[in-house]
Short mmCIF file of C-alpha atoms in Angstrom, two decimals:
data_model
loop_
_atom_site.label_atom_id
_atom_site.label_comp_id
_atom_site.label_asym_id
_atom_site.label_seq_id
_atom_site.Cartn_x
_atom_site.Cartn_y
_atom_site.Cartn_z
CA MET E 1 0.00 0.00 0.00
CA LEU E 2 2.87 2.40 0.81
CA THR E 3 4.38 1.72 -2.60
CA GLY E 4 1.03 2.49 -4.23
CA MET E 5 0.72 5.72 -2.24
CA ARG E 6 4.21 6.83 -3.24
CA ARG E 7 3.44 6.05 -6.87
CA ALA E 8 0.16 7.94 -6.69
CA LEU E 9 1.81 10.96 -5.05
CA GLY E 10 4.48 10.90 -7.73
CA LEU E 11 1.77 10.78 -10.38
CA LEU E 12 0.00 13.78 -8.86
CA ALA E 13 3.27 15.72 -8.59
CA GLY E 14 4.01 14.97 -12.23
CA THR E 15 0.54 16.15 -13.20
CA VAL E 16 0.99 19.46 -11.38
CA THR E 17 4.43 19.93 -12.97
CA VAL E 18 3.11 19.36 -16.50
CA VAL E 19 0.14 21.69 -15.97
CA LEU E 20 2.32 24.42 -14.44
CA ALA E 21 4.74 24.15 -17.34
CA LEU E 22 2.09 24.41 -20.03
CA ALA E 23 -0.62 26.59 -18.51
CA PRO E 24 1.24 29.92 -18.91
CA GLN E 25 1.10 29.43 -22.67
CA ALA E 26 -2.68 29.50 -22.65
CA SER E 27 -4.19 32.67 -24.01
CA ALA E 28 -7.66 32.61 -22.47
CA HIS E 29 -9.78 30.29 -20.37
CA PRO E 30 -11.35 28.02 -23.01
CA LEU E 31 -14.30 27.12 -20.83
CA SER E 32 -15.19 30.73 -19.96
CA THR E 33 -18.73 31.32 -18.84
CA SER E 34 -20.95 34.36 -19.17
CA ALA E 35 -22.65 35.97 -16.20
CA VAL E 36 -25.80 38.07 -15.87
CA ARG E 37 -26.16 39.93 -12.57
CA LEU E 38 -29.57 41.48 -11.91
CA ASP E 39 -30.32 44.41 -9.60
CA VAL E 40 -34.06 44.24 -8.99
CA GLY E 41 -35.73 47.51 -8.05
CA GLU E 42 -39.32 48.63 -7.69
CA ARG E 43 -39.72 50.23 -11.14
CA SER E 44 -36.94 48.70 -13.24
CA VAL E 45 -34.25 46.04 -13.31
CA THR E 46 -30.67 46.74 -14.29
CA ALA E 47 -28.43 43.94 -15.56
CA THR E 48 -24.69 43.61 -15.90
CA VAL E 49 -23.66 41.15 -18.61
CA ASP E 50 -20.16 39.64 -18.72
CA LEU E 51 -19.19 38.12 -22.09
CA PRO E 52 -15.83 36.28 -22.34
CA LEU E 53 -14.09 37.38 -25.51
CA ASP E 54 -12.85 33.91 -26.44
CA GLN E 55 -16.39 32.53 -26.49
CA LEU E 56 -17.81 35.68 -28.03
CA SER E 57 -15.30 35.35 -30.87
CA ILE E 58 -16.60 31.88 -31.65
CA ALA E 59 -20.22 33.05 -31.57
CA MET E 60 -19.54 36.03 -33.84
CA ASN E 61 -17.17 34.04 -36.07
CA GLU E 62 -14.46 36.69 -35.84
CA GLU E 63 -11.43 37.30 -33.65
CA LEU E 64 -12.26 39.78 -30.87
CA THR E 65 -9.53 41.13 -28.62
CA ALA E 66 -9.45 43.69 -25.84
CA ALA E 67 -7.76 46.11 -28.23
CA ASP E 68 -10.42 46.14 -30.94
CA VAL E 69 -13.69 45.05 -29.30
CA LEU E 70 -14.41 48.62 -28.14
CA ASP E 71 -14.23 49.99 -31.65
CA ASP E 72 -17.45 51.98 -32.21
CA ALA E 73 -18.78 49.79 -35.01
CA THR E 74 -17.86 46.55 -33.20
CA VAL E 75 -19.29 47.42 -29.80
CA THR E 76 -22.48 48.79 -31.41
CA ALA E 77 -22.97 45.51 -33.27
CA LEU E 78 -22.38 43.54 -30.07
CA ARG E 79 -24.90 45.63 -28.14
CA ALA E 80 -27.49 44.90 -30.83
CA TYR E 81 -26.60 41.19 -30.73
CA VAL E 82 -27.10 40.98 -26.95
CA GLN E 83 -30.29 43.06 -27.07
CA ASP E 84 -31.77 40.58 -29.54
CA ASP E 85 -30.92 37.73 -27.19
CA ILE E 86 -32.19 39.16 -23.90
CA SER E 87 -35.86 39.68 -23.10
CA VAL E 88 -38.23 39.76 -20.15
CA THR E 89 -41.90 38.84 -19.79
CA ASP E 90 -44.09 39.35 -16.75
CA SER E 91 -46.72 37.08 -15.23
CA THR E 92 -49.34 38.38 -17.67
CA GLY E 93 -47.21 37.64 -20.71
CA GLN E 94 -46.38 41.29 -21.39
CA THR E 95 -42.90 41.90 -22.82
CA TRP E 96 -40.70 44.47 -21.11
CA THR E 97 -38.63 47.14 -22.81
CA THR E 98 -34.91 46.30 -22.95
CA HIS E 99 -32.08 48.69 -23.66
CA VAL E 100 -28.41 47.58 -23.80
CA ILE E 101 -25.78 50.28 -23.29
CA GLY E 102 -22.15 50.72 -22.31
CA GLY E 103 -19.19 48.60 -23.18
CA ARG E 104 -15.94 48.05 -21.31
CA VAL E 105 -13.34 45.32 -21.01
CA GLU E 106 -12.61 43.73 -17.63
CA SER E 107 -10.26 40.88 -16.77
CA ILE E 108 -12.07 38.15 -14.85
CA ASP E 109 -9.79 35.41 -13.54
CA GLY E 110 -7.24 36.20 -16.23
CA ALA E 111 -9.74 36.15 -19.12
CA ASP E 112 -10.84 39.33 -20.94
CA ASN E 113 -14.59 39.97 -20.81
CA LEU E 114 -16.75 42.50 -22.59
CA VAL E 115 -19.06 44.00 -19.95
CA LEU E 116 -22.35 45.53 -21.07
CA ASP E 117 -25.16 47.13 -19.06
CA ALA E 118 -28.86 46.67 -19.72
CA THR E 119 -32.01 48.31 -18.41
CA LEU E 120 -35.19 46.21 -18.25
CA THR E 121 -38.39 48.20 -17.79
CA PRO E 122 -41.93 46.81 -17.33
CA SER E 123 -44.78 48.39 -19.29
CA SER E 124 -46.90 48.57 -16.13
CA GLY E 125 -44.40 50.83 -14.41
CA ARG E 126 -43.84 48.49 -11.45
CA VAL E 127 -41.67 45.41 -11.25
CA GLY E 128 -43.56 42.21 -10.51
CA ASP E 129 -42.49 38.59 -10.82
CA PHE E 130 -40.89 38.07 -14.21
CA VAL E 131 -39.06 35.58 -16.41
CA LEU E 132 -35.67 36.41 -17.91
CA HIS E 133 -34.87 34.89 -21.33
CA TYR E 134 -31.24 34.93 -22.42
CA ASP E 135 -29.32 32.98 -25.06
CA ALA E 136 -26.40 35.14 -26.22
CA VAL E 137 -23.39 33.00 -27.25
CA MET E 138 -25.37 29.85 -26.41
CA ASP E 139 -27.27 30.21 -29.66
CA LYS E 140 -23.97 29.64 -31.49
CA LEU E 141 -22.01 27.52 -29.02
CA VAL E 142 -23.95 24.74 -27.28
CA SER E 143 -21.22 24.09 -24.71
CA HIS E 144 -21.45 27.63 -23.34
CA ARG E 145 -22.99 28.32 -19.92
CA VAL E 146 -24.45 31.49 -18.39
CA PHE E 147 -24.74 32.07 -14.65
CA VAL E 148 -27.60 34.28 -13.48
CA SER E 149 -27.73 35.90 -10.04
CA ALA E 150 -29.84 38.62 -8.51
CA ARG E 151 -29.97 41.04 -5.61
CA TYR E 152 -32.75 43.30 -4.47
CA GLY E 153 -31.89 46.96 -4.38
CA SER E 154 -28.48 48.24 -5.39
CA THR E 155 -26.55 46.92 -2.39
CA GLY E 156 -26.07 43.60 -0.66
CA SER E 157 -25.05 40.24 -1.96
CA TYR E 158 -26.20 38.39 -5.06
CA THR E 159 -28.19 35.17 -4.82
CA THR E 160 -27.55 32.45 -7.35
CA LEU E 161 -30.62 31.82 -9.48
CA ALA E 162 -29.65 29.42 -12.26
CA MET E 163 -27.11 28.25 -14.78
CA LEU E 164 -28.48 28.67 -18.28
CA SER E 165 -27.51 26.44 -21.19
CA TRP E 166 -28.70 25.71 -24.71
CA GLN E 167 -31.33 23.46 -23.10
CA THR E 168 -32.50 25.95 -20.45
CA GLN E 169 -32.56 29.57 -21.51
CA SER E 170 -35.08 31.08 -19.07
CA VAL E 171 -35.13 31.70 -15.33
CA PRO E 172 -38.00 33.03 -13.15
CA VAL E 173 -37.18 35.97 -10.88
CA ALA E 174 -39.27 37.16 -7.94
CA ALA E 175 -40.19 40.81 -7.49
CA LEU E 176 -38.79 42.99 -4.72
CA SER E 177 -40.71 42.37 -1.48
CA SER E 178 -40.06 41.66 2.16
CA SER E 179 -39.89 37.93 1.43
CA THR E 180 -37.02 38.39 -1.02
CA THR E 181 -34.67 39.50 1.73
CA GLY E 182 -35.81 37.20 4.52
CA PRO E 183 -35.62 33.44 5.23
CA ALA E 184 -37.63 32.64 2.10
CA SER E 185 -34.92 34.27 0.01
CA VAL E 186 -32.26 32.17 1.70
CA SER E 187 -34.33 29.06 1.03
CA ARG E 188 -34.68 29.97 -2.64
CA GLY E 189 -30.94 30.56 -2.80
CA PHE E 190 -30.29 27.09 -1.35
CA VAL E 191 -32.64 25.40 -3.82
CA SER E 192 -31.11 27.35 -6.69
CA ALA E 193 -27.64 26.27 -5.55
CA VAL E 194 -28.75 22.62 -5.53
CA HIS E 195 -29.98 23.02 -9.11
CA LEU E 196 -26.71 24.75 -9.98
CA GLY E 197 -24.69 21.80 -8.64
CA VAL E 198 -26.85 19.31 -10.54
CA ASP E 199 -26.57 21.31 -13.75
CA HIS E 200 -22.82 21.79 -13.46
CA ILE E 201 -22.09 18.06 -13.21
CA SER E 202 -24.79 16.85 -15.58
CA GLU E 203 -23.77 19.40 -18.22
CA GLY E 204 -20.02 19.09 -17.69
CA SER E 205 -18.68 16.37 -19.98
CA ASP E 206 -15.23 16.37 -18.34
CA HIS E 207 -16.60 15.77 -14.83
CA LEU E 208 -18.95 13.04 -16.10
CA LEU E 209 -16.21 11.32 -18.06
CA PHE E 210 -13.87 11.39 -15.06
CA LEU E 211 -16.49 9.59 -12.98
CA VAL E 212 -17.20 7.03 -15.71
CA MET E 213 -13.46 6.29 -16.11
CA LEU E 214 -13.26 5.58 -12.37
CA LEU E 215 -16.27 3.25 -12.49
CA LEU E 216 -14.97 1.15 -15.40
CA PRO E 217 -12.46 -0.91 -13.36
CA ALA E 218 -14.65 -1.09 -10.24
CA PRO E 219 -16.01 -4.61 -11.02
CA LEU E 220 -12.45 -5.86 -11.58
CA ALA E 221 -9.35 -6.41 -9.45
CA ALA E 222 -5.76 -5.57 -10.28
CA THR E 223 -3.40 -8.51 -10.67
CA GLY E 224 -0.04 -6.93 -11.25
CA ARG E 225 -0.32 -4.72 -14.32
CA ARG E 226 -3.50 -6.30 -15.63
CA TRP E 227 -7.19 -6.36 -14.74
CA ALA E 228 -8.83 -9.61 -13.70
CA ARG E 229 -12.46 -10.56 -13.27
CA ARG E 230 -13.71 -10.37 -9.71
CA GLN E 231 -15.80 -13.39 -8.73
CA ASP E 232 -17.16 -11.75 -5.58
CA LEU E 233 -19.05 -8.89 -7.23
CA GLY E 234 -20.32 -7.80 -3.83
CA ARG E 235 -16.88 -6.32 -3.27
CA ALA E 236 -17.36 -4.22 -6.41
CA GLY E 237 -20.13 -2.37 -4.60
CA TRP E 238 -17.75 -1.52 -1.76
CA ARG E 239 -15.16 -0.36 -4.27
CA VAL E 240 -17.69 2.00 -5.86
CA LEU E 241 -18.57 3.34 -2.40
CA HIS E 242 -14.88 3.99 -1.73
CA VAL E 243 -14.47 5.78 -5.06
CA VAL E 244 -17.53 7.98 -4.57
CA THR E 245 -16.57 8.79 -0.99
CA ALA E 246 -12.98 9.64 -1.91
CA PHE E 247 -14.12 11.99 -4.68
CA ALA E 248 -16.74 13.60 -2.43
CA VAL E 249 -14.25 14.21 0.39
CA GLY E 250 -11.61 15.55 -2.00
CA HIS E 251 -13.79 18.04 -3.84
CA SER E 252 -15.67 19.09 -0.69
CA ILE E 253 -12.45 20.16 1.03
CA THR E 254 -11.20 22.38 -1.77
CA LEU E 255 -14.70 23.59 -2.66
CA ALA E 256 -15.10 24.99 0.84
CA LEU E 257 -11.58 26.39 1.05
CA GLY E 258 -11.75 27.88 -2.45
CA ALA E 259 -15.21 29.38 -1.99
CA MET E 260 -14.05 31.12 1.21
CA GLY E 261 -11.04 32.52 -0.63
CA TRP E 262 -8.40 30.58 1.30
CA ILE E 263 -7.14 28.73 -1.79
CA HIS E 264 -7.05 30.07 -5.32
CA LEU E 265 -5.49 28.81 -8.54
CA PRO E 266 -5.90 30.27 -12.03
CA THR E 267 -8.90 28.78 -13.76
CA ARG E 268 -6.83 27.76 -16.79
CA LEU E 269 -4.53 25.78 -14.52
CA VAL E 270 -7.43 24.05 -12.77
CA GLU E 271 -9.28 23.18 -15.98
CA SER E 272 -6.09 21.86 -17.58
CA GLY E 273 -5.55 19.68 -14.52
CA ILE E 274 -9.09 18.35 -14.76
CA ALA E 275 -8.48 17.32 -18.37
CA LEU E 276 -5.31 15.56 -17.23
CA SER E 277 -7.25 13.82 -14.44
CA VAL E 278 -9.58 12.32 -17.05
CA LEU E 279 -6.55 11.13 -19.02
CA VAL E 280 -4.93 9.52 -15.96
CA SER E 281 -8.15 7.77 -14.94
CA ALA E 282 -8.62 6.50 -18.52
CA ILE E 283 -5.09 5.07 -18.57
CA HIS E 284 -5.77 3.41 -15.21
CA ALA E 285 -8.96 1.88 -16.64
CA LEU E 286 -6.83 0.34 -19.40
CA ARG E 287 -3.96 -0.84 -17.19
CA PRO E 288 -3.78 -0.53 -13.40
CA LEU E 289 -1.37 2.24 -12.42
CA VAL E 290 -1.46 1.40 -8.72
CA ARG E 291 -3.42 -1.05 -6.59
CA ARG E 292 -6.77 0.51 -5.63
CA GLY E 293 -5.68 3.32 -7.92
CA GLU E 294 -9.20 4.46 -8.76
CA VAL E 295 -9.76 5.37 -5.09
CA LEU E 296 -6.49 7.29 -4.91
CA ILE E 297 -7.15 9.03 -8.22
CA ALA E 298 -10.68 9.97 -7.12
CA GLY E 299 -9.47 11.45 -3.85
CA MET E 300 -6.41 13.30 -5.12
CA PHE E 301 -7.88 14.66 -8.30
CA GLY E 302 -11.10 15.37 -6.41
CA LEU E 303 -9.14 18.17 -4.73
CA LEU E 304 -8.58 19.69 -8.16
CA HIS E 305 -12.20 19.29 -9.22
CA GLY E 306 -13.25 21.05 -6.01
CA LEU E 307 -11.27 24.13 -7.03
CA ALA E 308 -13.15 24.17 -10.33
CA PHE E 309 -16.45 24.03 -8.44
CA ALA E 310 -15.28 26.88 -6.19
CA ALA E 311 -14.39 28.98 -9.23
CA LEU E 312 -18.03 28.84 -10.30
CA LEU E 313 -19.18 30.22 -6.97
CA GLY E 314 -16.58 32.94 -7.35
CA GLU E 315 -18.66 34.28 -10.23
CA PHE E 316 -21.01 35.74 -7.61
CA ASP E 317 -20.46 38.38 -4.96
CA LEU E 318 -21.86 36.33 -2.10
CA SER E 319 -22.10 37.40 1.53
CA ARG E 320 -21.00 35.03 4.28
CA ARG E 321 -24.59 33.86 4.86
CA SER E 322 -25.29 33.45 1.15
CA LEU E 323 -21.96 31.68 0.71
CA LEU E 324 -22.79 29.09 3.36
CA THR E 325 -26.21 28.22 1.95
CA THR E 326 -24.92 28.28 -1.63
CA LEU E 327 -21.96 26.10 -0.71
CA LEU E 328 -24.12 23.49 1.00
CA GLY E 329 -26.71 23.47 -1.76
CA PHE E 330 -24.15 23.33 -4.55
CA ASN E 331 -22.28 20.45 -2.92
CA LEU E 332 -25.55 18.58 -2.36
CA GLY E 333 -26.41 18.99 -6.04
CA ILE E 334 -23.04 17.56 -7.03
CA GLU E 335 -23.50 14.50 -4.81
CA ILE E 336 -27.05 13.88 -6.03
CA THR E 337 -25.91 13.90 -9.65
CA GLN E 338 -22.94 11.70 -8.88
CA LEU E 339 -25.15 9.09 -7.19
CA VAL E 340 -27.60 9.17 -10.11
CA VAL E 341 -24.73 8.50 -12.54
CA VAL E 342 -23.52 5.58 -10.41
CA ALA E 343 -27.06 4.16 -10.17
CA LEU E 344 -27.53 4.37 -13.95
CA VAL E 345 -24.14 3.00 -14.99
CA MET E 346 -22.79 0.66 -12.33
CA PRO E 347 -25.41 -2.16 -12.41
CA SER E 348 -24.89 -2.55 -16.15
CA LEU E 349 -21.10 -2.59 -15.79
CA ILE E 350 -21.29 -5.27 -13.10
CA VAL E 351 -23.49 -7.49 -15.28
CA ILE E 352 -21.32 -7.05 -18.39
CA SER E 353 -18.09 -7.58 -16.41
CA GLY E 354 -18.99 -11.24 -15.98
CA THR E 355 -18.76 -11.84 -19.73
CA VAL E 356 -16.09 -11.80 -22.42
CA VAL E 357 -17.66 -8.60 -23.77
CA TYR E 358 -16.34 -6.46 -20.94
CA PRO E 359 -12.63 -6.31 -21.87
CA ALA E 360 -13.50 -4.97 -25.31
CA LEU E 361 -16.10 -2.54 -23.93
CA ARG E 362 -13.76 -1.28 -21.22
CA THR E 363 -10.90 -0.81 -23.67
CA ALA E 364 -13.07 1.05 -26.18
CA VAL E 365 -14.63 3.42 -23.62
CA ALA E 366 -11.33 4.08 -21.83
CA SER E 367 -9.53 4.71 -25.12
CA LEU E 368 -12.21 7.18 -26.19
CA GLY E 369 -11.93 8.89 -22.81
CA ALA E 370 -8.14 9.15 -23.19
CA VAL E 371 -8.46 10.71 -26.65
CA LEU E 372 -11.08 13.25 -25.49
CA ALA E 373 -9.01 14.13 -22.44
CA THR E 374 -5.94 14.68 -24.60
CA THR E 375 -7.80 17.10 -26.87
CA TRP E 376 -9.23 18.95 -23.87
CA PHE E 377 -5.78 19.24 -22.33
CA ALA E 378 -4.26 20.51 -25.56
CA GLU E 379 -7.00 23.12 -25.93
CA ARG E 380 -6.95 24.30 -22.32
CA THR E 381 -3.18 24.70 -22.20
CA GLY E 382 -3.14 26.65 -25.46
CA LEU E 383 -1.37 23.95 -27.47
CA THR E 384 -4.28 24.01 -29.93
CA SER E 385 -6.75 26.76 -30.71
CA GLY E 386 -9.81 24.52 -30.84
CA ASN E 387 -11.12 21.05 -30.11
CA PRO E 388 -12.41 19.11 -33.14
CA LEU E 389 -13.79 16.38 -30.87
CA GLU E 390 -15.90 18.69 -28.72
CA PRO E 391 -19.17 17.41 -30.32
CA VAL E 392 -18.23 13.88 -29.19
CA GLY E 393 -17.80 15.04 -25.63
CA GLU E 394 -21.09 16.92 -25.78
CA LEU E 395 -22.90 13.64 -26.49
CA LEU E 396 -22.44 12.82 -22.81
CA VAL E 397 -24.48 15.83 -21.74
CA GLU E 398 -26.90 15.99 -24.65
CA HIS E 399 -28.01 12.33 -24.63
CA PRO E 400 -27.24 10.83 -21.19
CA ALA E 401 -30.50 8.88 -20.99
CA ALA E 402 -29.96 7.29 -24.41
CA LEU E 403 -26.38 6.30 -23.54
CA ALA E 404 -27.46 4.79 -20.19
CA ALA E 405 -30.32 2.94 -21.91
CA GLY E 406 -27.95 1.59 -24.54
CA LEU E 407 -25.57 0.32 -21.86
CA ALA E 408 -28.49 -1.27 -20.01
CA ALA E 409 -29.61 -3.01 -23.22
CA VAL E 410 -26.13 -4.46 -23.67
CA ALA E 411 -26.22 -5.66 -20.06
CA VAL E 412 -29.60 -7.37 -20.59
CA LEU E 413 -28.32 -9.14 -23.71
CA CYS E 414 -25.19 -10.26 -21.85
CA ALA E 415 -27.30 -11.56 -18.93
CA LEU E 416 -29.48 -13.57 -21.32
CA ALA E 417 -26.41 -14.96 -23.07
CA ARG E 418 -24.86 -16.00 -19.76
CA ARG E 419 -27.98 -17.94 -18.84
CA THR E 420 -27.53 -20.01 -21.99
CA GLY E 421 -23.83 -20.52 -21.26
CA HIS E 422 -22.51 -18.03 -23.81
CA LEU E 423 -20.11 -15.09 -23.39
CA THR E 424 -18.80 -16.40 -20.06
CA GLY E 425 -15.42 -17.59 -21.27
CA ILE E 426 -16.08 -20.85 -19.35
CA PRO E 427 -17.24 -24.08 -21.01
CA ARG E 428 -20.86 -24.99 -20.27
CA HIS E 429 -19.97 -28.58 -19.38
CA GLY E 430 -17.09 -30.34 -17.76
CA VAL E 431 -16.32 -27.92 -14.89
CA PRO E 432 -15.73 -30.13 -11.84
CA GLU E 433 -17.00 -28.83 -8.52
CA GLN E 434 -13.55 -29.44 -7.03
CA ALA E 435 -12.05 -26.98 -9.50
CA GLU E 436 -14.60 -24.29 -8.65
CA ALA E 437 -14.17 -24.84 -4.94
CA GLY E 438 -10.41 -24.84 -5.37
CA ARG E 439 -10.42 -21.26 -6.61
CA GLU E 440 -10.44 -19.83 -3.10
CA ASP E 441 -7.79 -17.15 -2.65
CA GLY E 442 -7.36 -17.19 -6.42
CA ARG E 443 -4.88 -20.11 -6.36
CA ARG E 444 -4.91 -23.28 -8.38
CA ARG E 445 -4.17 -26.60 -6.70
CA PRO E 446 -1.13 -28.46 -7.93
CA HIS E 447 -2.04 -31.31 -10.24
CA ASP E 448 -3.36 -34.28 -8.32
CA ARG E 449 -3.32 -37.46 -10.38
CA SER E 450 -5.84 -39.12 -8.13
CA THR E 451 -8.49 -36.52 -8.91
CA GLY E 452 -7.24 -34.73 -12.02
CA THR E 453 -8.03 -31.35 -10.46
CA GLY E 454 -5.84 -28.29 -10.08
CA ARG E 455 -5.84 -24.78 -8.76
CA THR E 456 -4.71 -21.42 -10.08
CA VAL E 457 -1.52 -19.90 -8.74
CA GLY E 458 -1.45 -16.17 -8.00
CA GLY E 459 -4.10 -13.47 -7.74
CA PRO E 460 -5.95 -11.79 -4.91
CA ARG E 461 -8.74 -13.37 -2.93
CA GLY E 462 -11.99 -13.80 -4.80
CA VAL E 463 -10.46 -12.99 -8.18
CA SER E 464 -10.27 -15.16 -11.25
CA PRO E 465 -8.49 -14.04 -14.42
CA VAL E 466 -10.84 -12.64 -17.07
CA ASN E 467 -11.87 -15.12 -19.75
CA THR E 468 -10.07 -17.99 -17.96
CA PRO E 469 -11.34 -21.40 -19.10
CA ALA E 470 -11.96 -23.84 -16.26
CA PRO E 471 -9.97 -27.08 -16.04
CA ARG E 472 -11.42 -29.85 -18.14
CA LEU E 473 -12.70 -33.08 -16.65
CA PRO E 474 -10.17 -35.85 -16.86
CA PRO E 475 -11.05 -38.75 -19.14
CA ALA E 476 -13.20 -41.39 -17.55
CA HIS E 477 -10.43 -43.96 -17.79
CA ALA E 478 -8.10 -41.66 -15.78
CA ALA E 479 -10.49 -41.14 -12.85
CA HIS E 480 -8.85 -44.11 -11.03
CA PRO E 481 -5.47 -44.42 -12.70
CA ALA E 482 -3.66 -47.69 -12.49
CA THR E 483 -0.13 -47.92 -11.23
CA GLY E 484 2.83 -48.25 -13.51
CA PRO E 485 4.43 -46.36 -16.38
CA ALA E 486 1.21 -46.26 -18.39
CA ALA E 487 -0.51 -44.43 -15.58
CA ASP E 488 2.27 -41.82 -15.54
CA ARG E 489 1.60 -41.11 -19.18
CA SER E 490 -2.17 -40.68 -18.55
CA ARG E 491 -2.31 -36.93 -17.66
CA PRO E 492 -5.61 -35.07 -17.92
CA ASP E 493 -5.68 -32.23 -20.39
CA ASP E 494 -5.52 -29.63 -17.61
CA ASP E 495 -2.59 -27.84 -19.19
CA ALA E 496 -5.00 -26.53 -21.82
CA ALA E 497 -6.52 -24.19 -19.21
CA THR E 498 -4.72 -20.86 -19.35
CA ASN E 499 -4.95 -17.72 -17.33
CA ALA E 500 -5.84 -14.86 -19.68
CA ALA E 501 -6.24 -11.51 -17.96
CA SER E 502 -7.81 -8.65 -19.82
#
C-alpha cells in the first residue's frame, strides 16, 4: 500500500508539474462562462452582462480582442446582438422594454470579458415577478454556460438563481418584497444552488467522463499490471462506495476552502488539470497504475475538481450567509448527480463484467476517454486553438439517458447470453466442482493425479483471471489411474486451461 501511495503521489506531482509548465502558454480560459447579474428595483431592473471574448469570438465568427472590441462599429454591433438575445416577460405575458448600453473590457480570472449594461423596464411601471430569457453565445455555441444571479436593491449580496444552457434559456425571478430579503430568500438561494450543482455536473462532460473512467475498473481487481475478473461482485459495490466517498471528500475540502477565498489557482490551470485527471483515470482503466488506484485518483484529483467548483461560486459576490447556503446546496447537487450516474451506470457494468464482452467494452470506452481528455488538455493549455472532438464530448451531456439505456440493453443481452452458457469464457460442461471450490484465494491446486483437479496460482482473494477457461474433466479412464508407467503417461488435459487476464 505504501508503494502504491508513493506512486500515486508521484503521479500527482508529475501532473501538477506538467500543468504548471504548459498553462502559462494558454491565451484565455477556453471554458469561460458568461454571467448576468440582476439588480431588482421597484420600477426597473438593471443587468450587468459579462461576455468572455474567447467565447464571443466563436459566436460572432471573428477574432475579438481587448484592443479592438471597443471599436465603435464593433461594440455597437455587439450591443445589438445581446439586445436581440435578452428579453423579459411578466406574469401576464407582457414583454418588457430592454435597452443595452455601455461597453468596457474587464479581466475576470485572467480572461478578458466585454461587460455591457442593460435596463429592463416593465410596461406597467412596477416590477412584478418576471421571467428572464437569455441565449447570447449559447445560440452559437452549445457548450457555453451562463450564470444568473440577482440582488434586491443596489446593495447587498447576489443570490444564485440558475445556470443557463442551450437546453435551459429562461429563469424566473421574484419581485422585490419583504420575502425576497428574509428566510424565504435564503431558502430559494439554497434550492437554486442545488440546481446549480446538478446542472454543473450533468452538463459538464469532463466531470462526467472522469467519474465514468473511475467506475470502469470497479467490477475488476488488479493482478499486477492487468485487470482480472472479480468473482465476488459484492466487493465491487464496496469499491464504488470507496471511489464515490474519496471523490466527495476531496472536492468538498477544496470547494469549501476555495469558496471562502483561502485557496485560489488560475482557472486555466485548474481546468487543464481536470483534463489531465480524465486522461490519468482512462489510462488506469486500461492498465492498473497502482493497486486501488481508482480510489487514490478519485481522492487526489477530487481536490482539483473542487477548485473548479469553487471557481463557479466565485462568479457571484456572495455574503457570508449566502456563501454558506450556496456552498451546502451546490455540494448537495453535485453529490445527487454523482449518485444518479452511479445508479444508472454501475449495475450494467457489473453485469457485463462477468462476460467476455467487458474487456473490449472497457478498452473502447477508456480509449475514447483518453483521446477526449488529450484534446481537452491541448485546448486548455493553449497547445491548440480549438477542439475538433468537442461534439463527441457533448454527447455525454446531450443524450445521457440514451447512452445509459444503450448500456443497459447491452447488459440485458449479456445476462441472457450468460444464462444459456454463452459469453462467459467458461465451457458450459465439464467444470468439476472441485475446480470451482479450489479457486479460493485465487490459487490453483497443484495437479493431483488421483483426482485430475488443479488450482490457479497467483491473484488476490476472490479474483479469477478474465476469460479464464476452467480445467477440463479428466477422461473417464483416468479417474482411477492404475499404477505403472502407463498411468504416468495418462495426464488429464488440464494444461489446456490458461490464465488470460484482460
